[in-house]
Amino acid sequence: MGDIADVQAAVAEAFRSEWGRVVAYLIRVTGQWDLAEECAQDAFTKALERWPRDGIPTSPAGWLKTTARNRAVDRIRREKAGDAKLREAAMSALGDEESRFDDNGIGDDRLRLMFTCCHPALPVEAQVALTLRTLAGLTTSEIARAFMVPTETMAKRLVRAKGKIRDAAVPYRVPPAHQLPNRLMAVLAVIYALFNEGYSASAGADLVRQNLCAEAIRLGRLLVELMPDEPEALGLLSMMMLHDARRPARVDAAGDLVTLEDQDRRLWDIAAIGEATAVLDDAVRLRRPGPYQLQAAIATCHAAAPTAADTDWAEIADLYRRLAEMVPSPVVALNRAVAVAMADGPEAGLLIVEKLEQSGVLADYHLLPATRADLLRRLGRNQQAEIAYRRALDLAPTDAERRYLAKRLAEV
Amino acid sequence: LFASLSIERLIVRLKDETEPGGANPMRYALLICHDETKVVGTDPARTQAFAAFEDEMTARAVLVGGERLRPTTSATTVRVRDGDMVIADGPFAETKEQIAGFYMVDCEDLDGAIEIAAKIPAACYGSIEVRPVWEI
């Protein structure tokens, strides 16, 4: 018999660590996503009833899995309607799964689930939502709040995605080797999208929304645990941890964004930075560089500098050069311009900015004139800087950014 | 009937049917869509590419059927509304790309169908819509 608070804490802990495992297993053996979620839910409800009375089981994971499976067997038996063949298949699989439940790595059901949730035949918003629902255990209304859409909209999105998985027979498996690199990129993109969504949440935003960063990092950790030899998975995890470590310094008391340069570095989470650096080291040791690892490496350069003035801009400029070779994106090129300007002087950066302006690809992107303005200001060409700041102000999408630019404009 | 069988007996009976690649493949229609103002008539290289695709899929025993269709200039659309038949010249919808043909394939799952769709020569200049067959 445990103290009721201890038991509730144990159930909450089991929910965080085991929900995805139980759901992923039940989906594999029953082939039915809704049934899997409902039976997993039932098992956790039962744990809240039983554990205070019977004590916390020695293996909470095993208890939950068995309880959820028994519930599924029960429900499938009682299903009068429906496809007899489906029912038989489910019952058959439920009978002989024992040996496969504790598999780790590539045989882990959670990895199958991750790849299926992030299948490119599903719309991206649905990929993100399905991942949060089935692997992280967020409820539909929590996911709706996190993405600021009505619960009904989110529920429809989930129903439609599950319907497509069923009707079009989206496979429930880790893709074969020849598809793996592309499909893994899709999984990483979903986790990163989740992180970005949380990262852009304001301090006043719903707590679920603010917690998206933590959820993304948790999923990143899980992926790394299941695929320890994938350097880009390690790179993504490292990058997310580094950005997250700087979060406390990112917004000032008034709620305004603080640029990296002006952040109070004492607020950074040193322990998290240390761990993230070690994760990146693991990735680099695998000797297969990629965009996430490079972005993590750039973030480590910033994190390693005790003051903004100590930043190794030459190294950052070189990392951006390598990143631009891999990802020919104008935004990466613009970031590179900033780094080059810091390393080799504003004129060198301005050359890259002008090349970008001539290409016309970022014509409506406020950070292009903002960067130009900044470099011109540093060169003492204030009149030209003023024109560029005004152009940036016209294009800036948020109040916080307009306030920031207006402040700069007043300085020239 | 099935409820009265034990799980163990079901396992014995159904093992073969639940194995991957077993008796329950999915059927998919691969609808070939292209801009018919750009793809006209016959072209020896294209014909050969399609023949090679069909040979490969026949050898793999996934091809159930398929046809090329004449352009929508020859299409007639029929609707019955309130008991009255309405006949119209042209396709059901005016879009940039029109259905130009289809294949019916047997596959294990969507990934299999996508892999085949990507090999249809028209995937390089048009698009292929992959639709699972509504099995009854």
Coordinates of C-alpha atoms in Angstrom, one line a residue:
Chain A
M1 CA 0.0 0.0 0.0
G2 CA 1.5 3.3 -1.0
D3 CA 0.8 6.8 0.1
I4 CA -1.9 8.1 -2.2
A5 CA 0.3 11.0 -3.4
D6 CA 3.2 8.5 -4.1
V7 CA 0.8 6.3 -6.1
Q8 CA -0.5 9.2 -8.1
A9 CA 3.1 10.3 -8.8
A10 CA 4.0 6.8 -9.9
V11 CA 1.0 6.7 -12.3
A12 CA 1.9 10.1 -13.7
E13 CA 5.5 9.0 -14.1
A14 CA 4.4 5.7 -15.8
F15 CA 2.1 7.7 -18.1
R16 CA 5.0 9.9 -19.2
S17 CA 7.4 7.0 -19.8
E18 CA 5.0 4.2 -20.8
W19 CA 2.0 5.7 -22.7
G20 CA 3.7 5.7 -26.1
R21 CA 5.0 2.2 -25.6
V22 CA 1.6 0.8 -24.7
V23 CA -0.2 2.5 -27.5
A24 CA 2.5 1.6 -30.1
Y25 CA 2.3 -2.0 -29.0
L26 CA -1.5 -2.2 -29.2
I27 CA -1.6 -0.5 -32.6
R28 CA 0.8 -3.2 -33.9
V29 CA -1.2 -6.1 -32.5
T30 CA -4.7 -4.8 -33.2
G31 CA -4.1 -2.6 -36.2
Q32 CA -6.7 -0.2 -34.7
W33 CA -5.5 3.2 -33.6
D34 CA -8.6 4.3 -31.7
L35 CA -8.9 1.0 -29.9
A36 CA -5.2 1.2 -28.9
E37 CA -5.6 4.7 -27.5
E38 CA -8.8 3.8 -25.6
C39 CA -7.4 0.6 -24.1
A40 CA -4.2 2.4 -23.1
Q41 CA -6.3 5.1 -21.4
D42 CA -8.4 2.4 -19.6
A43 CA -5.2 0.8 -18.3
F44 CA -4.0 4.0 -16.8
T45 CA -7.4 4.7 -15.3
K46 CA -7.3 1.2 -13.8
A47 CA -3.8 1.8 -12.4
L48 CA -5.2 4.9 -10.5
E49 CA -7.9 2.6 -9.0
R50 CA -5.8 -0.4 -8.3
W51 CA -2.4 0.7 -7.3
P52 CA -3.5 2.5 -4.1
R53 CA -5.1 -0.7 -3.0
D54 CA -2.7 -3.4 -4.3
G55 CA 0.5 -1.4 -4.2
I56 CA 2.7 -0.2 -7.1
P57 CA 3.6 -3.3 -9.2
T58 CA 7.2 -4.3 -9.5
S59 CA 7.0 -3.6 -13.2
P60 CA 4.6 -0.8 -13.9
A61 CA 5.3 -1.1 -17.6
G62 CA 4.5 -4.8 -17.6
W63 CA 1.3 -4.3 -15.6
L64 CA 0.1 -1.6 -17.9
K65 CA 0.8 -3.5 -21.0
T66 CA -0.9 -6.7 -19.8
T67 CA -3.9 -4.7 -18.5
A68 CA -4.3 -2.8 -21.8
R69 CA -3.9 -6.0 -23.8
N70 CA -6.5 -7.8 -21.8
R71 CA -8.9 -4.9 -22.3
A72 CA -8.2 -5.1 -26.1
V73 CA -8.9 -8.8 -26.2
D74 CA -12.0 -8.3 -24.3
R75 CA -13.3 -5.5 -26.6
I76 CA -12.4 -7.3 -29.8
R77 CA -14.2 -10.5 -28.5
R78 CA -17.3 -8.5 -27.8
E79 CA -17.3 -6.6 -31.1
K80 CA -20.3 -7.9 -32.9
A81 CA -20.1 -5.8 -35.9
G82 CA -17.0 -5.3 -38.0
D83 CA -14.8 -7.4 -40.1
A84 CA -14.4 -10.9 -38.8
K85 CA -11.1 -11.2 -40.6
L86 CA -9.7 -8.1 -38.9
R87 CA -10.8 -9.5 -35.5
E88 CA -9.2 -12.8 -36.1
A89 CA -5.9 -11.2 -37.2
A90 CA -6.0 -9.0 -34.1
M91 CA -6.7 -11.9 -31.8
S92 CA -4.0 -13.9 -33.4
A93 CA -1.4 -11.2 -32.9
L94 CA -2.5 -10.6 -29.4
G95 CA -1.8 -14.2 -28.6
D96 CA 1.8 -14.4 -29.7
E97 CA 3.3 -11.0 -29.0
E98 CA 5.1 -11.7 -25.7
S99 CA 8.6 -12.1 -27.1
R100 CA 8.4 -8.9 -29.0
F101 CA 7.3 -6.4 -26.4
D102 CA 10.6 -5.6 -24.8
D103 CA 12.5 -5.2 -28.0
N104 CA 14.7 -2.1 -28.2
G105 CA 16.0 -0.2 -31.1
I106 CA 14.7 -1.0 -34.6
G107 CA 12.2 -3.6 -33.3
D108 CA 10.7 -1.2 -30.8
D109 CA 7.0 -0.5 -31.6
R110 CA 7.5 3.2 -30.7
L111 CA 9.9 3.5 -33.6
R112 CA 7.3 2.0 -36.0
L113 CA 4.8 4.4 -34.6
M114 CA 7.1 7.4 -35.1
F115 CA 7.7 6.6 -38.7
T116 CA 4.0 5.9 -39.4
C117 CA 2.9 9.1 -37.7
C118 CA 5.4 11.0 -39.8
H119 CA 4.6 9.3 -43.1
P120 CA 4.8 11.8 -45.9
A121 CA 1.4 10.7 -47.3
L122 CA -0.1 12.5 -44.3
P123 CA -0.4 16.3 -44.1
V124 CA 2.3 17.8 -42.0
E125 CA -0.1 19.3 -39.3
A126 CA -1.6 15.8 -38.9
Q127 CA 1.9 14.2 -38.6
V128 CA 2.7 16.6 -35.7
A129 CA -0.7 16.1 -34.0
L130 CA -0.6 12.3 -34.3
T131 CA 2.9 12.2 -32.9
L132 CA 1.8 14.2 -29.9
R133 CA -1.4 12.1 -29.3
T134 CA 0.0 8.6 -29.7
L135 CA 3.6 9.0 -28.6
A136 CA 3.5 11.8 -26.1
G137 CA 0.0 11.1 -24.7
L138 CA -1.3 14.6 -25.1
T139 CA -5.1 14.8 -25.3
T140 CA -6.8 16.1 -28.4
S141 CA -7.9 19.3 -26.5
E142 CA -4.3 19.8 -25.3
I143 CA -3.0 19.5 -28.8
A144 CA -5.6 21.9 -30.0
R145 CA -4.6 24.5 -27.4
A146 CA -0.9 24.0 -28.2
F147 CA -1.6 24.8 -31.9
M148 CA -4.3 27.4 -31.1
V149 CA -7.0 25.8 -33.1
P150 CA -10.5 24.7 -31.9
T151 CA -10.6 21.2 -30.3
E152 CA -13.1 20.2 -33.0
T153 CA -10.7 21.1 -35.8
M154 CA -7.9 19.1 -34.2
A155 CA -10.2 16.2 -33.5
K156 CA -11.2 16.2 -37.2
R157 CA -7.6 16.4 -38.3
L158 CA -6.7 13.3 -36.2
V159 CA -9.8 11.3 -37.3
R160 CA -9.0 12.1 -41.0
A161 CA -5.3 11.1 -40.6
K162 CA -6.2 7.8 -38.8
G163 CA -8.8 7.1 -41.5
K164 CA -6.2 7.5 -44.2
I165 CA -3.7 5.3 -42.4
R166 CA -6.4 2.6 -42.2
D167 CA -8.0 3.0 -45.7
A168 CA -4.8 3.5 -47.7
A169 CA -2.9 1.0 -45.7
V170 CA -0.1 3.2 -44.6
P171 CA 2.4 0.6 -43.3
Y172 CA 3.2 0.3 -39.6
R173 CA 7.0 -0.3 -39.8
V174 CA 10.4 1.2 -39.8
P175 CA 11.1 1.8 -43.5
P176 CA 13.6 -0.4 -45.3
A177 CA 17.2 0.8 -45.7
H178 CA 16.8 2.4 -49.1
Q179 CA 13.9 4.6 -47.8
L180 CA 15.3 5.3 -44.4
P181 CA 17.4 8.4 -45.0
N182 CA 14.4 10.3 -46.4
R183 CA 11.9 9.0 -44.0
L184 CA 14.1 9.8 -41.0
M185 CA 14.4 13.4 -42.3
A186 CA 10.6 13.5 -42.1
V187 CA 10.6 12.3 -38.5
L188 CA 13.3 14.8 -37.6
A189 CA 11.3 17.6 -39.3
V190 CA 8.2 16.8 -37.3
I191 CA 10.1 16.9 -34.0
Y192 CA 11.8 20.2 -35.0
A193 CA 8.5 21.7 -36.1
L194 CA 7.2 20.8 -32.6
F195 CA 10.1 22.5 -31.0
N196 CA 9.8 25.6 -33.1
E197 CA 6.2 25.9 -32.3
G198 CA 7.0 25.8 -28.6
Y199 CA 10.0 28.1 -29.0
S200 CA 7.8 30.8 -30.6
A201 CA 5.3 30.6 -27.8
S202 CA 5.1 33.8 -25.8
A203 CA 5.5 33.8 -22.0
G204 CA 1.8 34.3 -21.6
A205 CA 0.9 31.5 -23.9
D206 CA -1.0 28.4 -22.8
L207 CA 1.2 26.1 -20.7
V208 CA 0.8 23.2 -23.1
R209 CA 2.1 25.4 -25.8
Q210 CA 5.1 26.4 -23.8
N211 CA 5.8 22.8 -23.0
L212 CA 6.1 21.8 -26.6
C213 CA 9.8 22.4 -26.4
A214 CA 10.1 19.9 -23.6
E215 CA 7.9 17.4 -25.5
A216 CA 10.1 17.8 -28.6
I217 CA 13.2 17.2 -26.6
R218 CA 11.7 14.1 -25.0
L219 CA 10.8 12.7 -28.5
G220 CA 14.3 13.6 -29.7
R221 CA 15.8 11.7 -26.7
L222 CA 13.5 8.7 -27.5
L223 CA 14.6 8.7 -31.2
V224 CA 18.2 8.8 -30.2
E225 CA 17.7 6.0 -27.7
L226 CA 16.1 3.9 -30.5
M227 CA 18.5 4.9 -33.3
P228 CA 21.7 5.7 -31.5
D229 CA 23.8 5.6 -34.7
E230 CA 21.9 8.3 -36.6
P231 CA 24.1 11.4 -36.3
E232 CA 21.4 13.8 -37.5
A233 CA 19.0 12.6 -34.8
L234 CA 21.8 13.3 -32.3
G235 CA 22.4 16.7 -34.0
L236 CA 18.7 17.7 -33.8
L237 CA 18.6 16.7 -30.1
S238 CA 21.7 18.7 -29.3
M239 CA 20.5 21.7 -31.2
M240 CA 17.1 21.7 -29.5
M241 CA 18.7 21.4 -26.1
L242 CA 21.1 24.3 -26.8
H243 CA 18.3 26.6 -27.9
D244 CA 16.2 25.5 -24.9
A245 CA 19.1 26.2 -22.6
R246 CA 19.0 29.9 -23.6
R247 CA 15.3 30.3 -23.2
P248 CA 15.4 32.0 -19.8
A249 CA 17.5 34.8 -21.3
R250 CA 15.5 35.3 -24.5
V251 CA 12.8 37.5 -23.2
D252 CA 13.2 40.5 -20.9
A253 CA 10.9 41.6 -18.1
A254 CA 8.8 43.6 -20.5
G255 CA 8.3 40.5 -22.7
D256 CA 10.5 41.8 -25.5
L257 CA 12.9 39.6 -27.4
V258 CA 16.5 40.0 -26.3
T259 CA 19.0 39.3 -29.1
L260 CA 21.7 36.8 -28.5
E261 CA 24.3 39.6 -28.3
D262 CA 22.4 41.3 -25.4
Q263 CA 21.3 38.2 -23.4
D264 CA 22.4 37.8 -19.8
R265 CA 24.5 34.7 -20.2
R266 CA 24.3 33.9 -16.5
L267 CA 20.7 32.9 -17.1
W268 CA 21.7 30.1 -19.6
D269 CA 21.3 26.5 -18.3
I270 CA 24.9 25.4 -18.1
A271 CA 24.1 21.8 -17.3
A272 CA 21.9 21.5 -20.4
I273 CA 24.6 23.1 -22.5
G274 CA 27.1 20.6 -21.2
E275 CA 24.9 17.7 -22.0
A276 CA 24.0 19.0 -25.5
T277 CA 27.7 19.4 -26.3
A278 CA 28.3 15.8 -25.3
V279 CA 25.4 14.7 -27.5
L280 CA 26.9 16.6 -30.5
D281 CA 30.3 15.0 -29.8
D282 CA 28.6 11.6 -30.1
A283 CA 27.1 12.7 -33.4
V284 CA 30.4 14.1 -34.8
R285 CA 32.2 10.8 -33.9
L286 CA 29.9 9.0 -36.4
R287 CA 31.5 11.1 -39.2
R288 CA 28.4 11.7 -41.3
P289 CA 27.8 15.5 -41.1
G290 CA 24.4 16.9 -41.8
P291 CA 22.4 20.2 -41.4
Y292 CA 21.2 19.5 -37.9
Q293 CA 24.7 18.7 -36.6
L294 CA 26.0 21.9 -38.3
Q295 CA 23.3 24.0 -36.7
A296 CA 24.0 22.4 -33.3
A297 CA 27.7 23.2 -33.8
I298 CA 26.8 26.8 -34.5
A299 CA 24.7 26.9 -31.4
T300 CA 27.6 25.4 -29.4
C301 CA 29.9 28.2 -30.6
H302 CA 27.5 30.7 -29.2
A303 CA 27.0 28.7 -26.0
A304 CA 30.7 28.4 -25.4
A305 CA 31.4 32.1 -25.5
P306 CA 31.5 33.7 -22.0
T307 CA 30.6 37.0 -23.5
A308 CA 29.2 38.0 -26.9
A309 CA 32.6 39.6 -27.7
D310 CA 34.3 36.2 -27.2
T311 CA 32.2 34.5 -29.9
D312 CA 34.3 32.6 -32.5
W313 CA 32.8 34.2 -35.6
A314 CA 35.3 32.8 -38.0
E315 CA 34.3 29.3 -36.9
I316 CA 30.6 30.2 -37.2
A317 CA 31.1 31.7 -40.6
D318 CA 32.8 28.5 -41.7
L319 CA 30.0 26.3 -40.3
Y320 CA 27.4 28.5 -42.2
R321 CA 29.5 28.1 -45.4
R322 CA 29.3 24.3 -45.0
L323 CA 25.6 24.5 -44.1
A324 CA 24.9 26.6 -47.2
E325 CA 26.5 24.0 -49.3
M326 CA 24.2 21.3 -47.9
V327 CA 21.0 23.4 -47.7
P328 CA 21.0 26.0 -50.5
S329 CA 18.5 28.2 -48.6
P330 CA 18.5 32.0 -48.9
V331 CA 17.9 32.2 -45.1
V332 CA 21.0 30.2 -44.4
A333 CA 22.9 32.5 -46.8
L334 CA 21.6 35.5 -44.9
N335 CA 22.8 34.1 -41.6
R336 CA 26.1 33.4 -43.2
A337 CA 26.3 37.0 -44.2
V338 CA 25.9 38.1 -40.6
A339 CA 28.6 35.7 -39.4
V340 CA 31.0 36.7 -42.2
A341 CA 30.4 40.4 -41.3
M342 CA 31.3 39.6 -37.7
A343 CA 34.4 37.6 -38.7
D344 CA 35.7 39.7 -41.7
G345 CA 34.0 43.0 -41.3
P346 CA 30.7 44.5 -42.4
E347 CA 31.8 45.0 -46.1
A348 CA 32.4 41.3 -46.6
G349 CA 28.9 40.6 -45.2
L350 CA 27.3 43.3 -47.3
L351 CA 28.6 41.6 -50.4
I352 CA 26.6 38.5 -49.6
V353 CA 23.6 40.5 -48.7
E354 CA 23.7 42.4 -52.0
K355 CA 24.0 39.1 -53.9
L356 CA 20.9 37.9 -52.1
E357 CA 19.0 41.2 -53.0
Q358 CA 19.9 40.8 -56.6
S359 CA 18.5 37.2 -56.7
G360 CA 15.2 38.6 -55.4
V361 CA 14.3 35.4 -53.5
L362 CA 13.9 37.1 -50.1
A363 CA 12.2 40.2 -51.4
D364 CA 9.5 40.3 -48.7
Y365 CA 11.7 39.0 -45.8
H366 CA 12.2 41.8 -43.3
L367 CA 15.5 40.4 -42.0
L368 CA 17.1 41.0 -45.4
P369 CA 16.8 44.9 -45.2
A370 CA 17.3 44.7 -41.4
T371 CA 20.6 43.0 -41.9
R372 CA 21.6 45.4 -44.7
A373 CA 20.7 48.3 -42.4
D374 CA 22.7 47.0 -39.6
L375 CA 25.8 46.5 -41.7
L376 CA 25.5 50.0 -43.3
R377 CA 25.2 51.5 -39.9
R378 CA 28.4 49.8 -38.8
L379 CA 30.1 51.2 -41.9
G380 CA 28.9 54.7 -40.9
R381 CA 26.7 54.9 -44.0
N382 CA 23.8 56.2 -41.9
Q383 CA 21.6 57.7 -44.7
Q384 CA 21.5 54.4 -46.5
A385 CA 21.0 52.5 -43.3
E386 CA 18.0 54.6 -42.5
I387 CA 16.3 53.7 -45.8
A388 CA 17.0 50.0 -45.2
Y389 CA 15.6 50.2 -41.6
R390 CA 12.4 51.8 -42.9
R391 CA 12.0 49.1 -45.5
A392 CA 12.5 46.4 -42.8
L393 CA 9.9 48.2 -40.6
D394 CA 7.4 48.0 -43.4
L395 CA 7.9 44.2 -43.7
A396 CA 8.3 43.2 -40.1
P397 CA 5.5 40.7 -39.1
T398 CA 5.3 41.2 -35.3
D399 CA 5.0 44.2 -32.9
A400 CA 8.1 43.0 -31.0
E401 CA 10.2 43.1 -34.1
R402 CA 8.8 46.5 -35.2
R403 CA 9.6 47.9 -31.7
Y404 CA 13.1 46.6 -32.0
L405 CA 13.7 48.0 -35.5
A406 CA 12.2 51.4 -34.6
K407 CA 14.7 51.6 -31.7
R408 CA 17.5 50.9 -34.1
L409 CA 16.2 53.4 -36.6
A410 CA 16.1 56.1 -33.9
E411 CA 19.8 55.5 -33.3
V412 CA 21.1 56.2 -36.9
Chain B
L1 CA -18.7 -18.4 -34.4
F2 CA -15.3 -16.9 -33.8
A3 CA -16.0 -15.9 -30.2
S4 CA -16.4 -19.5 -29.3
L5 CA -12.9 -20.4 -30.6
S6 CA -9.9 -20.1 -28.3
I7 CA -7.2 -17.6 -29.1
E8 CA -4.8 -20.5 -29.5
R9 CA -6.9 -22.1 -32.2
L10 CA -7.2 -18.9 -34.0
I11 CA -3.5 -18.5 -34.0
V12 CA -3.1 -21.9 -35.7
R13 CA -5.8 -21.2 -38.2
L14 CA -4.9 -17.7 -39.1
K15 CA -1.1 -17.6 -39.0
D16 CA -0.8 -17.8 -42.8
E17 CA -3.3 -15.1 -43.5
T18 CA -1.7 -12.6 -41.2
E19 CA 1.9 -13.0 -42.5
P20 CA 3.2 -10.0 -44.4
G21 CA 3.0 -10.6 -48.1
G22 CA 0.2 -13.1 -47.4
A23 CA -3.2 -13.5 -48.8
N24 CA -4.5 -10.0 -48.2
P25 CA -2.8 -7.6 -50.5
M26 CA -4.4 -4.2 -51.1
R27 CA -5.5 -3.0 -54.6
Y28 CA -4.7 0.5 -55.6
A29 CA -5.7 2.5 -58.7
L30 CA -2.9 4.6 -59.9
L31 CA -4.5 7.5 -61.8
I32 CA -2.2 9.1 -64.4
C33 CA -2.8 12.8 -64.7
H34 CA -1.1 15.1 -67.1
D35 CA -1.5 18.3 -69.1
E36 CA -3.0 17.0 -72.3
T37 CA -2.1 20.1 -74.3
K38 CA 1.5 19.2 -73.7
V39 CA 1.4 15.4 -74.1
V40 CA -0.2 14.7 -77.4
G41 CA -0.3 11.7 -79.8
T42 CA 2.3 8.9 -79.5
D43 CA 5.9 9.3 -79.0
P44 CA 8.2 6.2 -79.6
A45 CA 10.5 7.0 -76.6
R46 CA 7.4 7.4 -74.3
T47 CA 5.7 4.3 -75.6
Q48 CA 8.9 2.3 -75.0
A49 CA 9.2 3.7 -71.4
F50 CA 5.7 2.6 -70.7
A51 CA 6.3 -0.8 -72.2
A52 CA 9.3 -1.3 -70.0
F53 CA 7.4 -0.2 -66.9
E54 CA 4.6 -2.7 -67.8
D55 CA 7.0 -5.5 -68.4
E56 CA 8.7 -4.9 -65.1
M57 CA 5.4 -4.8 -63.2
T58 CA 4.0 -7.8 -65.0
A59 CA 7.2 -9.8 -64.1
R60 CA 6.7 -8.7 -60.5
A61 CA 3.0 -9.9 -60.7
V62 CA 1.7 -6.6 -59.3
L63 CA -0.1 -5.3 -62.4
V64 CA -3.8 -6.2 -62.4
G65 CA -4.8 -4.0 -65.3
G66 CA -4.7 -0.5 -66.8
E67 CA -5.4 1.5 -69.9
R68 CA -4.5 4.7 -71.6
L69 CA -7.5 7.0 -72.3
R70 CA -8.2 9.2 -75.2
P71 CA -8.0 12.9 -74.5
T72 CA -10.9 14.8 -72.8
T73 CA -11.8 16.2 -76.2
S74 CA -13.5 12.8 -76.7
A75 CA -15.0 12.8 -73.2
T76 CA -18.7 13.0 -72.4
T77 CA -20.0 13.6 -68.9
V78 CA -23.3 12.1 -67.9
R79 CA -25.3 13.2 -64.8
V80 CA -28.8 12.2 -63.7
R81 CA -30.6 14.9 -61.7
D82 CA -34.2 14.5 -60.4
G83 CA -34.6 11.6 -62.9
D84 CA -33.4 13.7 -65.9
M85 CA -30.3 12.7 -67.7
V86 CA -28.0 15.6 -68.5
I87 CA -25.3 14.9 -71.1
A88 CA -22.4 17.3 -71.5
D89 CA -19.4 17.5 -73.7
G90 CA -16.0 17.3 -71.9
P91 CA -14.5 16.0 -68.7
F92 CA -16.3 16.2 -65.2
A93 CA -14.0 19.0 -64.2
E94 CA -12.0 21.6 -66.1
T95 CA -8.5 21.4 -64.6
K96 CA -5.0 21.9 -65.8
E97 CA -4.2 18.2 -65.5
Q98 CA -6.6 15.6 -66.7
I99 CA -6.9 11.9 -66.1
A100 CA -5.1 10.3 -69.0
G101 CA -5.1 6.6 -68.0
F102 CA -4.8 4.3 -65.0
Y103 CA -3.2 1.2 -63.7
M104 CA -4.6 -1.2 -61.2
V105 CA -2.0 -2.8 -59.0
D106 CA -1.8 -5.3 -56.1
C107 CA 0.4 -4.2 -53.3
E108 CA 1.2 -4.9 -49.7
D109 CA 0.6 -1.4 -48.5
L110 CA 0.8 2.3 -49.5
D111 CA 4.6 2.4 -49.6
G112 CA 4.5 -0.4 -52.2
A113 CA 1.9 1.5 -54.3
I114 CA 4.0 4.8 -54.0
E115 CA 7.1 2.9 -55.2
I116 CA 5.3 1.7 -58.3
A117 CA 3.6 5.0 -59.0
A118 CA 7.0 6.7 -59.0
K119 CA 8.1 4.3 -61.7
I120 CA 5.3 5.2 -64.1
P121 CA 7.0 7.3 -66.8
A122 CA 4.3 9.9 -66.6
A123 CA 5.4 10.7 -63.0
C124 CA 8.2 12.6 -64.6
Y125 CA 6.0 15.1 -66.4
G126 CA 2.5 14.7 -64.9
S127 CA 1.3 13.4 -61.5
I128 CA 0.0 10.0 -60.3
E129 CA -2.9 9.9 -57.8
V130 CA -2.7 6.8 -55.7
R131 CA -6.2 5.7 -54.6
P132 CA -6.9 2.5 -52.5
V133 CA -9.7 0.4 -53.9
W134 CA -12.8 0.3 -51.7
E135 CA -12.9 -3.4 -51.0
I136 CA -16.2 -4.9 -49.9

